[in-house]
Amino acid sequence: MVDCSWVRRLVLLTSVLVIVACAGPNTALYKPTLDDLTAQAPDSFLVDIQTSEGAITVKMRRHWSPLAVDRVWHLVENNFYAGARFYRMIDGFVAQWGYSGEPVRDSVWRDHPLDDEPVIGSN
């Protein structure tokens, strides 16, 4: 009998490579459509953030800042922030984040700024 195990391995490896090559990057993050940019978030939702210091849960309220919350909804749903870091922390005042940590991905979103929105309330 002929040993065909190397043929099976080659077919399996080729199949995996084809699947990975076809998957490509998430177009909703790298080439957002008008629908992506105008999709409306729910009235409110929770975002769970895992950090090296523990977990944080942020409640997003659309009526406080519709454009920004819609954008966060889209980015969270497409894993934009996976692996991102906080870059500015001032105790009792602010914790800032927003960059994905991937310069190419971040540059796409710099071309889609949001308009300023009026202050509705304080968090």
C-alpha atoms as an extended CHARMM CRD file, in Angstrom:
* protein
*
       123  EXT
         1         1  MET       CA              0.0000000000        0.0000000000        0.0000000000  PROA      1               0.0000000000
         2         2  VAL       CA              1.1710000000        3.5250000000       -0.8140000000  PROA      2               0.0000000000
         3         3  ASP       CA              1.5660000000        6.0530000000        2.0520000000  PROA      3               0.0000000000
         4         4  CYS       CA             -0.6060000000        9.0520000000        1.1200000000  PROA      4               0.0000000000
         5         5  SER       CA             -0.4100000000       10.8980000000        4.4490000000  PROA      5               0.0000000000
         6         6  TRP       CA              1.7770000000       13.6390000000        2.9430000000  PROA      6               0.0000000000
         7         7  VAL       CA             -0.8540000000       14.2240000000        0.2230000000  PROA      7               0.0000000000
         8         8  ARG       CA             -3.5740000000       14.6140000000        2.8520000000  PROA      8               0.0000000000
         9         9  ARG       CA             -1.4140000000       17.0800000000        4.7760000000  PROA      9               0.0000000000
        10        10  LEU       CA             -0.7070000000       19.0740000000        1.6230000000  PROA      10              0.0000000000
        11        11  VAL       CA             -4.4160000000       19.2270000000        0.7280000000  PROA      11              0.0000000000
        12        12  LEU       CA             -5.2980000000       20.3100000000        4.2780000000  PROA      12              0.0000000000
        13        13  LEU       CA             -2.5970000000       22.9970000000        4.3510000000  PROA      13              0.0000000000
        14        14  THR       CA             -3.6440000000       24.3170000000        0.9370000000  PROA      14              0.0000000000
        15        15  SER       CA             -7.2910000000       24.4470000000        2.0310000000  PROA      15              0.0000000000
        16        16  VAL       CA             -6.4310000000       26.4170000000        5.1650000000  PROA      16              0.0000000000
        17        17  LEU       CA             -4.2950000000       28.8810000000        3.1870000000  PROA      17              0.0000000000
        18        18  VAL       CA             -7.0910000000       29.4510000000        0.6540000000  PROA      18              0.0000000000
        19        19  ILE       CA             -9.6230000000       30.1150000000        3.4240000000  PROA      19              0.0000000000
        20        20  VAL       CA             -7.2970000000       32.5740000000        5.1790000000  PROA      20              0.0000000000
        21        21  ALA       CA             -6.4590000000       34.3660000000        1.9200000000  PROA      21              0.0000000000
        22        22  CYS       CA            -10.1220000000       34.7390000000        0.9820000000  PROA      22              0.0000000000
        23        23  ALA       CA            -11.1610000000       36.0620000000        4.3850000000  PROA      23              0.0000000000
        24        24  GLY       CA             -9.2300000000       39.3260000000        4.0330000000  PROA      24              0.0000000000
        25        25  PRO       CA             -9.6480000000       42.3110000000        6.3380000000  PROA      25              0.0000000000
        26        26  ASN       CA            -13.0120000000       43.3960000000        7.7440000000  PROA      26              0.0000000000
        27        27  THR       CA            -14.3270000000       45.8100000000        5.0910000000  PROA      27              0.0000000000
        28        28  ALA       CA            -16.6070000000       47.5020000000        7.6520000000  PROA      28              0.0000000000
        29        29  LEU       CA            -13.4120000000       48.7440000000        9.3340000000  PROA      29              0.0000000000
        30        30  TYR       CA            -11.0890000000       49.3010000000        6.3870000000  PROA      30              0.0000000000
        31        31  LYS       CA            -13.5710000000       50.4880000000        3.7360000000  PROA      31              0.0000000000
        32        32  PRO       CA            -16.7170000000       51.6160000000        5.5440000000  PROA      32              0.0000000000
        33        33  THR       CA            -19.7690000000       52.1890000000        3.3540000000  PROA      33              0.0000000000
        34        34  LEU       CA            -22.3110000000       54.9780000000        3.7830000000  PROA      34              0.0000000000
        35        35  ASP       CA            -24.5620000000       52.4170000000        5.4960000000  PROA      35              0.0000000000
        36        36  ASP       CA            -21.7290000000       51.6190000000        7.9340000000  PROA      36              0.0000000000
        37        37  LEU       CA            -21.2220000000       55.3120000000        8.6670000000  PROA      37              0.0000000000
        38        38  THR       CA            -24.9170000000       56.0820000000        9.1830000000  PROA      38              0.0000000000
        39        39  ALA       CA            -26.0950000000       52.9360000000       11.0060000000  PROA      39              0.0000000000
        40        40  GLN       CA            -28.0340000000       53.7990000000       14.1490000000  PROA      40              0.0000000000
        41        41  ALA       CA            -27.1170000000       52.2970000000       17.5100000000  PROA      41              0.0000000000
        42        42  PRO       CA            -29.6910000000       51.1250000000       20.0540000000  PROA      42              0.0000000000
        43        43  ASP       CA            -30.9930000000       53.7450000000       22.5230000000  PROA      43              0.0000000000
        44        44  SER       CA            -28.4430000000       52.4570000000       25.0420000000  PROA      44              0.0000000000
        45        45  PHE       CA            -26.0300000000       49.5640000000       25.3590000000  PROA      45              0.0000000000
        46        46  LEU       CA            -23.2320000000       48.3260000000       27.5960000000  PROA      46              0.0000000000
        47        47  VAL       CA            -19.6180000000       47.9320000000       26.5150000000  PROA      47              0.0000000000
        48        48  ASP       CA            -17.5300000000       45.5560000000       28.6280000000  PROA      48              0.0000000000
        49        49  ILE       CA            -13.8310000000       46.4240000000       28.6200000000  PROA      49              0.0000000000
        50        50  GLN       CA            -11.2250000000       44.0200000000       29.9750000000  PROA      50              0.0000000000
        51        51  THR       CA             -8.0370000000       45.7310000000       31.1840000000  PROA      51              0.0000000000
        52        52  SER       CA             -4.8780000000       44.6040000000       32.9380000000  PROA      52              0.0000000000
        53        53  GLU       CA             -6.3040000000       46.2800000000       36.0670000000  PROA      53              0.0000000000
        54        54  GLY       CA             -9.7290000000       44.6140000000       35.8740000000  PROA      54              0.0000000000
        55        55  ALA       CA            -13.0340000000       44.9530000000       34.0550000000  PROA      55              0.0000000000
        56        56  ILE       CA            -14.9240000000       48.1630000000       33.2380000000  PROA      56              0.0000000000
        57        57  THR       CA            -18.4830000000       48.4300000000       31.9510000000  PROA      57              0.0000000000
        58        58  VAL       CA            -19.4780000000       51.6070000000       30.1000000000  PROA      58              0.0000000000
        59        59  LYS       CA            -23.1080000000       52.4490000000       29.3850000000  PROA      59              0.0000000000
        60        60  MET       CA            -23.5690000000       54.2900000000       26.0950000000  PROA      60              0.0000000000
        61        61  ARG       CA            -26.6870000000       56.4900000000       25.8340000000  PROA      61              0.0000000000
        62        62  ARG       CA            -27.5440000000       57.4910000000       22.2920000000  PROA      62              0.0000000000
        63        63  HSD       CA            -29.6260000000       60.5470000000       23.2290000000  PROA      63              0.0000000000
        64        64  TRP       CA            -26.5680000000       62.1320000000       24.9010000000  PROA      64              0.0000000000
        65        65  SER       CA            -24.4500000000       62.0410000000       21.7450000000  PROA      65              0.0000000000
        66        66  PRO       CA            -26.1230000000       60.2870000000       18.8000000000  PROA      66              0.0000000000
        67        67  LEU       CA            -23.2790000000       60.5690000000       16.2820000000  PROA      67              0.0000000000
        68        68  ALA       CA            -20.5570000000       59.4480000000       18.6780000000  PROA      68              0.0000000000
        69        69  VAL       CA            -22.6020000000       56.5890000000       20.1380000000  PROA      69              0.0000000000
        70        70  ASP       CA            -23.5440000000       55.3890000000       16.6410000000  PROA      70              0.0000000000
        71        71  ARG       CA            -19.8320000000       55.3700000000       15.7410000000  PROA      71              0.0000000000
        72        72  VAL       CA            -18.8200000000       53.5330000000       18.9170000000  PROA      72              0.0000000000
        73        73  TRP       CA            -21.5790000000       50.9750000000       18.2870000000  PROA      73              0.0000000000
        74        74  HSD       CA            -20.2580000000       50.2770000000       14.7840000000  PROA      74              0.0000000000
        75        75  LEU       CA            -16.6440000000       50.0490000000       15.9310000000  PROA      75              0.0000000000
        76        76  VAL       CA            -17.4170000000       47.8060000000       18.9160000000  PROA      76              0.0000000000
        77        77  GLU       CA            -19.5810000000       45.4940000000       16.7950000000  PROA      77              0.0000000000
        78        78  ASN       CA            -16.6490000000       45.0890000000       14.3760000000  PROA      78              0.0000000000
        79        79  ASN       CA            -13.9630000000       44.5510000000       17.0620000000  PROA      79              0.0000000000
        80        80  PHE       CA            -12.1360000000       47.7950000000       16.2740000000  PROA      80              0.0000000000
        81        81  TYR       CA            -10.9780000000       48.1830000000       19.8690000000  PROA      81              0.0000000000
        82        82  ALA       CA             -9.7390000000       44.6060000000       20.4100000000  PROA      82              0.0000000000
        83        83  GLY       CA             -6.2290000000       45.0090000000       21.8230000000  PROA      83              0.0000000000
        84        84  ALA       CA             -6.5170000000       48.8180000000       22.0970000000  PROA      84              0.0000000000
        85        85  ARG       CA             -5.0810000000       50.7170000000       25.0450000000  PROA      85              0.0000000000
        86        86  PHE       CA             -6.0260000000       53.6900000000       27.1650000000  PROA      86              0.0000000000
        87        87  TYR       CA             -3.6410000000       56.5030000000       26.3030000000  PROA      87              0.0000000000
        88        88  ARG       CA             -4.5960000000       59.2170000000       28.8200000000  PROA      88              0.0000000000
        89        89  MET       CA             -5.7350000000       58.7160000000       32.4040000000  PROA      89              0.0000000000
        90        90  ILE       CA             -6.3830000000       61.5160000000       34.9100000000  PROA      90              0.0000000000
        91        91  ASP       CA             -7.7080000000       60.1640000000       38.2010000000  PROA      91              0.0000000000
        92        92  GLY       CA            -11.2210000000       61.3820000000       38.9420000000  PROA      92              0.0000000000
        93        93  PHE       CA            -11.5160000000       63.1760000000       35.6000000000  PROA      93              0.0000000000
        94        94  VAL       CA            -10.9550000000       61.3040000000       32.3670000000  PROA      94              0.0000000000
        95        95  ALA       CA             -9.9070000000       58.0420000000       30.7590000000  PROA      95              0.0000000000
        96        96  GLN       CA             -9.2580000000       58.3790000000       27.0340000000  PROA      96              0.0000000000
        97        97  TRP       CA             -8.9470000000       55.7400000000       24.3680000000  PROA      97              0.0000000000
        98        98  GLY       CA            -10.0170000000       55.4650000000       20.7810000000  PROA      98              0.0000000000
        99        99  TYR       CA             -7.1460000000       54.2550000000       18.6580000000  PROA      99              0.0000000000
       100       100  SER       CA             -7.1170000000       50.5930000000       17.7000000000  PROA      100             0.0000000000
       101       101  GLY       CA             -3.3400000000       50.3410000000       17.9080000000  PROA      101             0.0000000000
       102       102  GLU       CA             -3.1230000000       49.4870000000       14.1990000000  PROA      102             0.0000000000
       103       103  PRO       CA             -1.9880000000       52.5980000000       12.2550000000  PROA      103             0.0000000000
       104       104  VAL       CA             -3.5390000000       51.5230000000        8.9350000000  PROA      104             0.0000000000
       105       105  ARG       CA             -6.9190000000       50.8450000000       10.5450000000  PROA      105             0.0000000000
       106       106  ASP       CA             -6.7690000000       54.0990000000       12.5490000000  PROA      106             0.0000000000
       107       107  SER       CA             -5.9270000000       56.1440000000        9.4350000000  PROA      107             0.0000000000
       108       108  VAL       CA             -9.1520000000       55.0130000000        7.7370000000  PROA      108             0.0000000000
       109       109  TRP       CA            -11.2400000000       56.5250000000       10.5280000000  PROA      109             0.0000000000
       110       110  ARG       CA             -9.3320000000       59.8340000000       10.6010000000  PROA      110             0.0000000000
       111       111  ASP       CA            -10.9290000000       60.4720000000        7.2060000000  PROA      111             0.0000000000
       112       112  HSD       CA            -14.4220000000       60.1810000000        8.7640000000  PROA      112             0.0000000000
       113       113  PRO       CA            -14.5980000000       62.8120000000       11.5200000000  PROA      113             0.0000000000
       114       114  LEU       CA            -17.7870000000       63.4550000000       13.4690000000  PROA      114             0.0000000000
       115       115  ASP       CA            -19.4810000000       66.8300000000       13.8080000000  PROA      115             0.0000000000
       116       116  ASP       CA            -19.4850000000       68.4230000000       17.2620000000  PROA      116             0.0000000000
       117       117  GLU       CA            -22.6800000000       67.7270000000       19.1550000000  PROA      117             0.0000000000
       118       118  PRO       CA            -24.3490000000       69.9420000000       21.7640000000  PROA      118             0.0000000000
       119       119  VAL       CA            -23.8620000000       69.0810000000       25.4340000000  PROA      119             0.0000000000
       120       120  ILE       CA            -27.0180000000       67.3400000000       26.6850000000  PROA      120             0.0000000000
       121       121  GLY       CA            -25.9590000000       66.3170000000       30.1840000000  PROA      121             0.0000000000
       122       122  SER       CA            -23.0950000000       65.2150000000       32.3640000000  PROA      122             0.0000000000
       123       123  ASN       CA            -22.0620000000       61.6660000000       33.0160000000  PROA      123             0.0000000000
